[in-house]
Coordinates of C-alpha atoms in Angstrom, one line a residue:
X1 CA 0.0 0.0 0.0
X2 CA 1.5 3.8 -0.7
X3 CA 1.8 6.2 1.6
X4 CA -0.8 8.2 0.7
X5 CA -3.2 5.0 2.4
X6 CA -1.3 5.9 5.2
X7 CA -1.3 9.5 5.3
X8 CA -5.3 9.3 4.9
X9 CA -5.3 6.4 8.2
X10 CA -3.4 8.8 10.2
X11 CA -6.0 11.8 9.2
X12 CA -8.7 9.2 9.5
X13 CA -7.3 8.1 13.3
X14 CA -7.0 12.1 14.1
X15 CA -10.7 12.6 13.1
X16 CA -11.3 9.4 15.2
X17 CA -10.2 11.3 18.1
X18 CA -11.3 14.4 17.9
X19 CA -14.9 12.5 17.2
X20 CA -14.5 11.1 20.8
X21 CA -13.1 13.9 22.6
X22 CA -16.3 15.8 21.1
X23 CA -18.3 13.3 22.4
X24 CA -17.3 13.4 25.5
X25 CA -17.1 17.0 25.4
X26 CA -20.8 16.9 24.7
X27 CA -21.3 14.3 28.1
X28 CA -19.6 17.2 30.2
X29 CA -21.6 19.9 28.5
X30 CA -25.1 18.2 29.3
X31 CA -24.1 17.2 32.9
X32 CA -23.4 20.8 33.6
X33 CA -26.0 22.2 31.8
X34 CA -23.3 24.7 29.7
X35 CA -24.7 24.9 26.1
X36 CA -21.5 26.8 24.8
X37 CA -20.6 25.0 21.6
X38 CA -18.4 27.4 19.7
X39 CA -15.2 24.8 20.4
X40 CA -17.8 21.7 19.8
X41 CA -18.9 23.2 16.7
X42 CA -15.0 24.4 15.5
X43 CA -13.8 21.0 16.2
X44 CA -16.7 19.1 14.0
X45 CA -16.6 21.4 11.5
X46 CA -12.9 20.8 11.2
X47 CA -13.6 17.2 11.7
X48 CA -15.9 17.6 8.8
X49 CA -13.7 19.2 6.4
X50 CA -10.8 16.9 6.6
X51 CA -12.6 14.1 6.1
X52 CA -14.3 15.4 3.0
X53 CA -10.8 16.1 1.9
X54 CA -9.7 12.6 2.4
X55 CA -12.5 11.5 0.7
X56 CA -11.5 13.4 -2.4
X57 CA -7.7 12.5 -2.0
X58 CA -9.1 8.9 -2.0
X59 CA -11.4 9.2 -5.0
X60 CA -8.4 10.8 -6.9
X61 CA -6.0 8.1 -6.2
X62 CA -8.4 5.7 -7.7
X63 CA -8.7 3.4 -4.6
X64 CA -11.4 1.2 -4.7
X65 CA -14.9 1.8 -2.6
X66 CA -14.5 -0.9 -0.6
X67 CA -10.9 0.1 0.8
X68 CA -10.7 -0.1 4.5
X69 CA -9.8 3.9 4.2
X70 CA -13.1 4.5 1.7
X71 CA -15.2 2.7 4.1
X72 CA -13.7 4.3 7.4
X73 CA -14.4 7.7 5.5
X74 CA -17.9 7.3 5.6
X75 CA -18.6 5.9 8.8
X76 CA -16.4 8.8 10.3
X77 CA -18.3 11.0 8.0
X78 CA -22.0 9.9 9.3
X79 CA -20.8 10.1 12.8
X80 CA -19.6 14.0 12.2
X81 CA -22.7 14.8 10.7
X82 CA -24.8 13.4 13.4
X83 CA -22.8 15.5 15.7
X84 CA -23.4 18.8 14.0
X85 CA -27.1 18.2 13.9
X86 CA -27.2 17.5 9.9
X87 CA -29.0 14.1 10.3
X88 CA -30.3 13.9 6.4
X89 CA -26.1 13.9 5.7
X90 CA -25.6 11.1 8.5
X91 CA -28.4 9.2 7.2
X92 CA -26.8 9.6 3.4
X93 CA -23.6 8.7 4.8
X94 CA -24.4 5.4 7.2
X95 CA -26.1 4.1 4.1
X96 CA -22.7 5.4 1.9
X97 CA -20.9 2.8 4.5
X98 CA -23.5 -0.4 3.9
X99 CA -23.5 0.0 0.4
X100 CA -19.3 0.1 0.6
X101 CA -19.2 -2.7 3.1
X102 CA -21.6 -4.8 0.8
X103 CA -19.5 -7.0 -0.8
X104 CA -16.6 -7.0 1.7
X105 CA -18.4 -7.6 4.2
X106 CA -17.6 -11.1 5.8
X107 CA -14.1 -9.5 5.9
X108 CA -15.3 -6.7 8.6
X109 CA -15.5 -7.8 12.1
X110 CA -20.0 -8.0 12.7
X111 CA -19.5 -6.2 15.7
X112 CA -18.3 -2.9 13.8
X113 CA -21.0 -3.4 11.4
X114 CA -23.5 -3.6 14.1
X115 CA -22.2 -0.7 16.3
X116 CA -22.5 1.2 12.5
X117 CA -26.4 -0.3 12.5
X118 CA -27.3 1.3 16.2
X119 CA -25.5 4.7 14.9
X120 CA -28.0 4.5 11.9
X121 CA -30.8 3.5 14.1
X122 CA -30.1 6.6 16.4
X123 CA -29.9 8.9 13.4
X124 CA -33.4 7.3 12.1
X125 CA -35.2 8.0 15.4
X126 CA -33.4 11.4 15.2
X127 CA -35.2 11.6 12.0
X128 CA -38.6 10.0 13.2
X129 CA -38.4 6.9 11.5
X130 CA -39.0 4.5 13.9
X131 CA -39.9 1.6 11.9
X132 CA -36.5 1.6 10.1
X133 CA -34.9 2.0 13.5
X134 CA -36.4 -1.0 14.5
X135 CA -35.1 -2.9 12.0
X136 CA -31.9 -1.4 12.1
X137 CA -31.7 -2.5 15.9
X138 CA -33.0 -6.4 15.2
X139 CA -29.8 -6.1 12.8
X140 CA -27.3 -5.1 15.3
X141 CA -28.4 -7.8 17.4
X142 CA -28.5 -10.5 15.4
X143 CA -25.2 -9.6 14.2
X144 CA -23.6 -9.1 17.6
X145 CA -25.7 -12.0 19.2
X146 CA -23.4 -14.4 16.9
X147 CA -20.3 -12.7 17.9
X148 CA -20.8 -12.0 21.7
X149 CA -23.4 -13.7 23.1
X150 CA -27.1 -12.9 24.3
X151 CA -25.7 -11.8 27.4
X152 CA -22.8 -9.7 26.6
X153 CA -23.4 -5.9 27.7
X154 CA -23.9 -4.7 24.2
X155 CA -26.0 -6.8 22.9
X156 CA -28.3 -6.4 26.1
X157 CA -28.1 -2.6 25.6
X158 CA -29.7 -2.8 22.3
X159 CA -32.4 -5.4 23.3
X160 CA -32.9 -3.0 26.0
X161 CA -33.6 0.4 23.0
X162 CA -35.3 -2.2 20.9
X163 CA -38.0 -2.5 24.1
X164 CA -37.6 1.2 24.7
X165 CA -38.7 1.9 21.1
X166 CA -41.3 -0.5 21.2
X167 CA -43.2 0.7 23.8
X168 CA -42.7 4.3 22.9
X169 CA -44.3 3.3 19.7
X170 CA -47.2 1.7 21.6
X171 CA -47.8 4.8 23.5
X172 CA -47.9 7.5 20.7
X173 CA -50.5 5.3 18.9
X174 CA -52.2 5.0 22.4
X175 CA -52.4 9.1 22.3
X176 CA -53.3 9.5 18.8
X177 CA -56.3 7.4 18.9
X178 CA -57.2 9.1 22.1
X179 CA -57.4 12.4 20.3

């Protein structure tokens, strides 16, 4: 591999970071209650722009779609978008990533796949589709069920948002034939 596949994992593994920091900039934030998000919002848009950049330095080098750096682009790409609030981008994205992981995809380990399928499901609710979270959800745990185990904390966890959505879904239909 060259080293521009390099260059773009180190900017990729940067990104990565940041992403996380943010994140957990964002857990701080709400436990305080402080909304100031002008570094939150530098740092994603920043986040943002680099890994458009990569994007394009991949596309001009001609590597393939399903390159480990093509298909990290996009999942880093849906999970900066989400963070900024542009879920319709996220959504684009996440499904970007499935349809690059398609026919590599008993090469990925299932447990990145699913933890991609619960950051799509999240973005879906975000979005008010909670019939394709649903069955974004079943995916992650079907995949990670194999993997991990019925009992393994993530897997639990996502059982746990699949009930969650399933009775929220019961309760807005209880209020909207009530009305």
């Amino acid at each position: 591999e060259g080293n521009n596949v390099n260059i773009t994992r180190q900017m990729q593994y940067s990104c990565n970071e940041s992403l996380i920091n943010i994140q957990q900039l964002d857990e701080k934030l709400s436990s305080d209650g402080d909304e100031n998000n002008n570094e939150r919002d530098e740092l994603i848009a920043g986040c943002i722009m680099m890994i458009r950049m990569s994007m394009n330095g991949i596309k001009n080098q001609d590597i393939s779609p399903h390159h480990e750096v093509s298909i990290e682009a996009h999942r880093l790409l849906a999970a900066a978008l989400s963070l900024s609030g542009n879920t319709a981008e996220a959504l684009r994205e996440h499904q970007h990533f499935f349809d690059a992981i398609a026919p590599v995809s008993p090469l990925i380990d299932p447990v990145v796949i699913a933890a991609q399928r619960v950051e799509y499901a999240r973005d879906l609710g975000r979005n008010g589709d909670t019939k394709e979270q649903k069955q974004q959800l079943e995916k992650a745990k079907e995949l990670s069920e194999v993997c991990l185990g019925s009992s393994h904390s993530f897997v639990r966890q996502i059982k746990e948002r699949i009930t969650d959505l399933e009775v929220e879904c019961k309760a807005k239909k209880r209020r909207l034939n009530n009305k």
